[in-house]
Amino acid sequence: MPFKLPDLPYQQNELEPAISERTIQFHYGKHHQTYVDKVNDLIKGTEFEDASLETIVKESDGGIFNNGAQVWNHSFYFKSLSPSGGGEPQDKLARAIEREWGSFADFRGEFSKAAASLFGSGWVWLTADDKGVLDIIQESNAGNPLRRGLNPVLTLDVWEHAYYLDYQNKRPDYINSFWKVVDWPLVAERYAGIAG
Ligand code: MN
């Protein structure tokens, strides 16, 4: 079964003004779709032909990894956003963040700094280990923390294609806008699933 581009849980213009319809049209409609098409093409006739996307992320290399992980990463990223997003998480995730960084504002500052300082293309991740301990991780290119045995909780795409149409070279402005559309109830539910 070939992989498919997952549906977005919102209309393409609904994240405006944080992320424009035009950016979603290219980022989701072109870039994400191209990674889907490429990985489907590359796995033909290989040991990964019938593998799950998670297995591809964890075990493959080269072009299969690059395109497969980009499919996984983008699906996770787009799903974490919502037109009614923003604010702060509640409950277990809020307490885990306070444990690690003191406050949500301090966490947000550290995550934003990691996103702004990542050189070149990549992803910044909020991860949890199997005990629920949180960390902020920078990954270059298609990097994904599943390869380090960590559970992804939230991610921010800092490839230029994620923000250039809206913010040109001003990555920090894109990072500020990202916080206005994070779907914290969904992210907190994800974390609760990891940390039991
Ligand atoms: Mn991207």
mmCIF file of C-alpha atoms and ligand atoms in Angstrom:
data_model
loop_
_atom_site.group_PDB
_atom_site.id
_atom_site.type_symbol
_atom_site.label_atom_id
_atom_site.label_comp_id
_atom_site.label_asym_id
_atom_site.label_seq_id
_atom_site.Cartn_x
_atom_site.Cartn_y
_atom_site.Cartn_z
ATOM 1 C CA MET A 1 0.000 0.000 0.000
ATOM 2 C CA PRO A 2 1.564 3.285 -1.014
ATOM 3 C CA PHE A 3 1.696 6.059 1.575
ATOM 4 C CA LYS A 4 -0.821 8.855 1.175
ATOM 5 C CA LEU A 5 -0.769 12.544 1.999
ATOM 6 C CA PRO A 6 -2.869 12.784 5.189
ATOM 7 C CA ASP A 7 -5.772 15.241 5.270
ATOM 8 C CA LEU A 8 -5.239 18.473 7.183
ATOM 9 C CA PRO A 9 -7.492 18.923 10.239
ATOM 10 C CA TYR A 10 -8.278 22.511 9.084
ATOM 11 C CA GLN A 11 -8.838 24.493 5.882
ATOM 12 C CA GLN A 12 -5.716 25.767 4.149
ATOM 13 C CA ASN A 13 -6.482 29.420 4.969
ATOM 14 C CA GLU A 14 -7.477 28.852 8.588
ATOM 15 C CA LEU A 15 -4.035 29.287 10.156
ATOM 16 C CA GLU A 16 -3.837 32.863 8.870
ATOM 17 C CA PRO A 17 -2.337 35.224 9.779
ATOM 18 C CA ALA A 18 0.259 33.014 11.511
ATOM 19 C CA ILE A 19 0.740 30.801 8.430
ATOM 20 C CA SER A 20 -0.750 31.918 5.117
ATOM 21 C CA GLU A 21 -2.887 29.871 2.760
ATOM 22 C CA ARG A 22 -0.166 30.299 0.140
ATOM 23 C CA THR A 23 2.438 28.770 2.457
ATOM 24 C CA ILE A 24 0.139 25.804 3.201
ATOM 25 C CA GLN A 25 -0.538 25.384 -0.528
ATOM 26 C CA PHE A 26 3.183 24.997 -1.188
ATOM 27 C CA HIS A 27 4.373 23.449 2.063
ATOM 28 C CA TYR A 28 1.607 20.847 2.362
ATOM 29 C CA GLY A 29 0.369 20.650 -1.227
ATOM 30 C CA LYS A 30 3.776 20.568 -2.945
ATOM 31 C CA HIS A 31 6.623 19.804 -0.516
ATOM 32 C CA HIS A 32 4.828 17.276 1.693
ATOM 33 C CA GLN A 33 3.186 15.661 -1.344
ATOM 34 C CA THR A 34 6.557 15.360 -3.099
ATOM 35 C CA TYR A 35 8.099 13.550 -0.112
ATOM 36 C CA VAL A 36 5.147 11.116 -0.196
ATOM 37 C CA ASP A 37 5.576 10.503 -3.929
ATOM 38 C CA LYS A 38 9.347 10.084 -3.652
ATOM 39 C CA VAL A 39 9.339 7.627 -0.771
ATOM 40 C CA ASN A 40 6.661 5.550 -2.530
ATOM 41 C CA ASP A 41 8.855 5.460 -5.600
ATOM 42 C CA LEU A 42 12.113 4.729 -3.742
ATOM 43 C CA ILE A 43 10.836 1.809 -1.632
ATOM 44 C CA LYS A 44 9.682 -0.180 -4.668
ATOM 45 C CA GLY A 45 11.556 -3.474 -4.809
ATOM 46 C CA THR A 46 13.448 -2.839 -1.535
ATOM 47 C CA GLU A 47 13.154 -4.400 1.937
ATOM 48 C CA PHE A 48 11.045 -1.368 2.911
ATOM 49 C CA GLU A 49 8.381 -1.906 0.246
ATOM 50 C CA ASP A 50 5.809 -3.100 2.822
ATOM 51 C CA ALA A 51 7.313 -1.478 5.920
ATOM 52 C CA SER A 52 5.485 0.998 8.134
ATOM 53 C CA LEU A 53 6.538 4.621 7.945
ATOM 54 C CA GLU A 54 7.844 4.348 11.518
ATOM 55 C CA THR A 55 10.080 1.417 10.554
ATOM 56 C CA ILE A 56 11.393 3.429 7.613
ATOM 57 C CA VAL A 57 12.166 6.362 9.937
ATOM 58 C CA LYS A 58 13.941 4.119 12.431
ATOM 59 C CA GLU A 59 15.817 1.748 10.142
ATOM 60 C CA SER A 60 16.381 3.121 6.639
ATOM 61 C CA ASP A 61 19.122 5.358 5.291
ATOM 62 C CA GLY A 62 19.831 7.607 2.325
ATOM 63 C CA GLY A 63 16.975 8.735 0.097
ATOM 64 C CA ILE A 64 14.429 6.368 1.606
ATOM 65 C CA PHE A 65 15.149 7.760 5.062
ATOM 66 C CA ASN A 66 15.231 11.394 3.916
ATOM 67 C CA ASN A 67 11.881 11.232 2.139
ATOM 68 C CA GLY A 68 10.182 8.826 4.561
ATOM 69 C CA ALA A 69 11.178 10.856 7.613
ATOM 70 C CA GLN A 70 10.077 14.058 5.906
ATOM 71 C CA VAL A 71 6.638 12.476 5.369
ATOM 72 C CA TRP A 72 6.463 11.483 9.055
ATOM 73 C CA ASN A 73 7.769 14.859 10.295
ATOM 74 C CA HIS A 74 5.419 16.954 8.159
ATOM 75 C CA SER A 75 2.357 14.858 9.061
ATOM 76 C CA PHE A 76 3.232 15.311 12.750
ATOM 77 C CA TYR A 77 3.883 19.044 12.354
ATOM 78 C CA PHE A 78 0.705 19.878 10.432
ATOM 79 C CA LYS A 79 -1.399 17.792 12.816
ATOM 80 C CA SER A 80 -0.035 19.746 15.809
ATOM 81 C CA LEU A 81 -1.467 23.052 14.548
ATOM 82 C CA SER A 82 -4.978 24.449 14.923
ATOM 83 C CA PRO A 83 -6.843 27.661 14.063
ATOM 84 C CA SER A 84 -7.932 27.717 17.717
ATOM 85 C CA GLY A 85 -4.405 26.982 18.948
ATOM 86 C CA GLY A 86 -2.084 28.985 21.161
ATOM 87 C CA GLY A 87 -2.017 29.578 24.884
ATOM 88 C CA GLU A 88 -0.457 27.012 27.192
ATOM 89 C CA PRO A 89 -0.848 23.292 27.883
ATOM 90 C CA GLN A 90 -2.702 22.050 30.945
ATOM 91 C CA ASP A 91 -2.454 19.094 33.283
ATOM 92 C CA LYS A 92 0.332 16.529 33.110
ATOM 93 C CA LEU A 93 2.249 18.174 30.267
ATOM 94 C CA ALA A 94 2.129 21.558 32.029
ATOM 95 C CA ARG A 95 3.581 20.007 35.182
ATOM 96 C CA ALA A 96 6.306 18.155 33.245
ATOM 97 C CA ILE A 97 7.304 21.407 31.508
ATOM 98 C CA GLU A 98 7.474 23.230 34.845
ATOM 99 C CA ARG A 99 9.589 20.432 36.270
ATOM 100 C CA GLU A 100 12.120 20.728 33.450
ATOM 101 C CA TRP A 101 12.216 24.487 32.721
ATOM 102 C CA GLY A 102 10.553 26.178 35.713
ATOM 103 C CA SER A 103 7.734 27.776 33.724
ATOM 104 C CA PHE A 104 5.997 27.600 30.372
ATOM 105 C CA ALA A 105 7.536 30.963 29.432
ATOM 106 C CA ASP A 106 11.040 29.614 30.104
ATOM 107 C CA PHE A 107 10.317 26.472 28.074
ATOM 108 C CA ARG A 108 8.987 28.568 25.206
ATOM 109 C CA GLY A 109 12.121 30.724 25.331
ATOM 110 C CA GLU A 110 14.432 27.703 25.210
ATOM 111 C CA PHE A 111 12.498 26.037 22.389
ATOM 112 C CA SER A 112 12.423 29.290 20.398
ATOM 113 C CA LYS A 113 16.168 29.741 20.906
ATOM 114 C CA ALA A 114 16.830 26.192 19.681
ATOM 115 C CA ALA A 115 14.645 26.878 16.607
ATOM 116 C CA ALA A 116 16.308 30.201 15.811
ATOM 117 C CA SER A 117 19.843 28.884 16.256
ATOM 118 C CA LEU A 118 19.511 25.670 14.233
ATOM 119 C CA PHE A 119 21.897 26.219 11.335
ATOM 120 C CA GLY A 120 20.471 25.410 7.913
ATOM 121 C CA SER A 121 17.465 23.136 7.461
ATOM 122 C CA GLY A 122 15.955 20.991 10.176
ATOM 123 C CA TRP A 123 13.468 20.452 12.945
ATOM 124 C CA VAL A 124 13.255 21.333 16.624
ATOM 125 C CA TRP A 125 11.520 18.768 18.796
ATOM 126 C CA LEU A 126 9.990 18.550 22.222
ATOM 127 C CA THR A 127 10.628 14.927 23.143
ATOM 128 C CA ALA A 128 9.817 12.618 26.036
ATOM 129 C CA ASP A 129 11.708 9.530 27.116
ATOM 130 C CA ASP A 130 9.741 6.464 28.189
ATOM 131 C CA LYS A 131 9.492 7.859 31.742
ATOM 132 C CA GLY A 132 7.977 11.087 30.423
ATOM 133 C CA VAL A 133 11.063 13.256 30.978
ATOM 134 C CA LEU A 134 11.021 16.102 28.462
ATOM 135 C CA ASP A 135 13.849 17.530 26.384
ATOM 136 C CA ILE A 136 14.355 19.957 23.486
ATOM 137 C CA ILE A 137 16.312 18.532 20.572
ATOM 138 C CA GLN A 138 17.628 20.010 17.326
ATOM 139 C CA GLU A 139 17.731 17.728 14.296
ATOM 140 C CA SER A 140 19.248 18.630 10.918
ATOM 141 C CA ASN A 141 17.537 17.958 7.599
ATOM 142 C CA ALA A 142 15.030 15.090 8.002
ATOM 143 C CA GLY A 143 16.248 14.087 11.491
ATOM 144 C CA ASN A 144 13.720 12.460 13.808
ATOM 145 C CA PRO A 145 14.131 11.631 17.529
ATOM 146 C CA LEU A 146 12.555 8.165 17.072
ATOM 147 C CA ARG A 147 16.040 7.144 15.903
ATOM 148 C CA ARG A 148 17.390 8.003 19.374
ATOM 149 C CA GLY A 149 14.644 6.034 21.124
ATOM 150 C CA LEU A 150 12.817 9.230 22.126
ATOM 151 C CA ASN A 151 9.112 9.970 21.705
ATOM 152 C CA PRO A 152 8.196 13.084 19.687
ATOM 153 C CA VAL A 153 5.733 15.374 21.496
ATOM 154 C CA LEU A 154 5.842 18.535 19.359
ATOM 155 C CA THR A 155 7.916 19.723 16.417
ATOM 156 C CA LEU A 156 8.668 22.919 14.539
ATOM 157 C CA ASP A 157 9.812 22.842 10.929
ATOM 158 C CA VAL A 158 12.545 25.436 10.425
ATOM 159 C CA TRP A 159 13.339 24.632 6.794
ATOM 160 C CA GLU A 160 13.103 27.910 4.852
ATOM 161 C CA HIS A 161 10.232 26.493 2.767
ATOM 162 C CA ALA A 162 8.135 26.524 5.984
ATOM 163 C CA TYR A 163 8.261 30.318 6.345
ATOM 164 C CA TYR A 164 9.954 32.064 3.451
ATOM 165 C CA LEU A 165 6.765 33.142 1.616
ATOM 166 C CA ASP A 166 5.381 34.741 4.787
ATOM 167 C CA TYR A 167 8.453 35.927 6.655
ATOM 168 C CA GLN A 168 11.344 35.786 4.131
ATOM 169 C CA ASN A 169 14.584 35.566 6.148
ATOM 170 C CA LYS A 170 12.956 36.421 9.495
ATOM 171 C CA ARG A 171 12.798 33.002 11.083
ATOM 172 C CA PRO A 172 12.212 34.443 14.610
ATOM 173 C CA ASP A 173 8.946 36.044 13.385
ATOM 174 C CA TYR A 174 7.765 32.656 12.114
ATOM 175 C CA ILE A 175 8.696 31.072 15.451
ATOM 176 C CA ASN A 176 6.635 33.701 17.315
ATOM 177 C CA SER A 177 3.646 33.000 15.086
ATOM 178 C CA PHE A 178 3.998 29.237 15.543
ATOM 179 C CA TRP A 179 3.109 29.593 19.247
ATOM 180 C CA LYS A 180 -0.246 31.137 18.258
ATOM 181 C CA VAL A 181 -1.358 27.993 16.409
ATOM 182 C CA VAL A 182 -0.012 25.093 18.506
ATOM 183 C CA ASP A 183 -2.863 22.720 19.403
ATOM 184 C CA TRP A 184 -1.940 22.214 23.072
ATOM 185 C CA PRO A 185 -4.886 19.923 23.960
ATOM 186 C CA LEU A 186 -3.749 17.524 21.209
ATOM 187 C CA VAL A 187 -0.070 17.797 22.227
ATOM 188 C CA ALA A 188 -0.944 17.217 25.898
ATOM 189 C CA GLU A 189 -2.989 14.149 24.957
ATOM 190 C CA ARG A 190 -0.019 12.839 22.979
ATOM 191 C CA TYR A 191 2.217 13.329 26.012
ATOM 192 C CA ALA A 192 -0.277 11.650 28.337
ATOM 193 C CA GLY A 193 -0.216 8.640 25.997
ATOM 194 C CA ILE A 194 3.579 8.405 26.291
ATOM 195 C CA ALA A 195 3.919 9.070 30.005
ATOM 196 C CA GLY A 196 0.964 6.896 31.023
HETATM 197 MN MN MN B 1 8.746 21.460 5.634
#
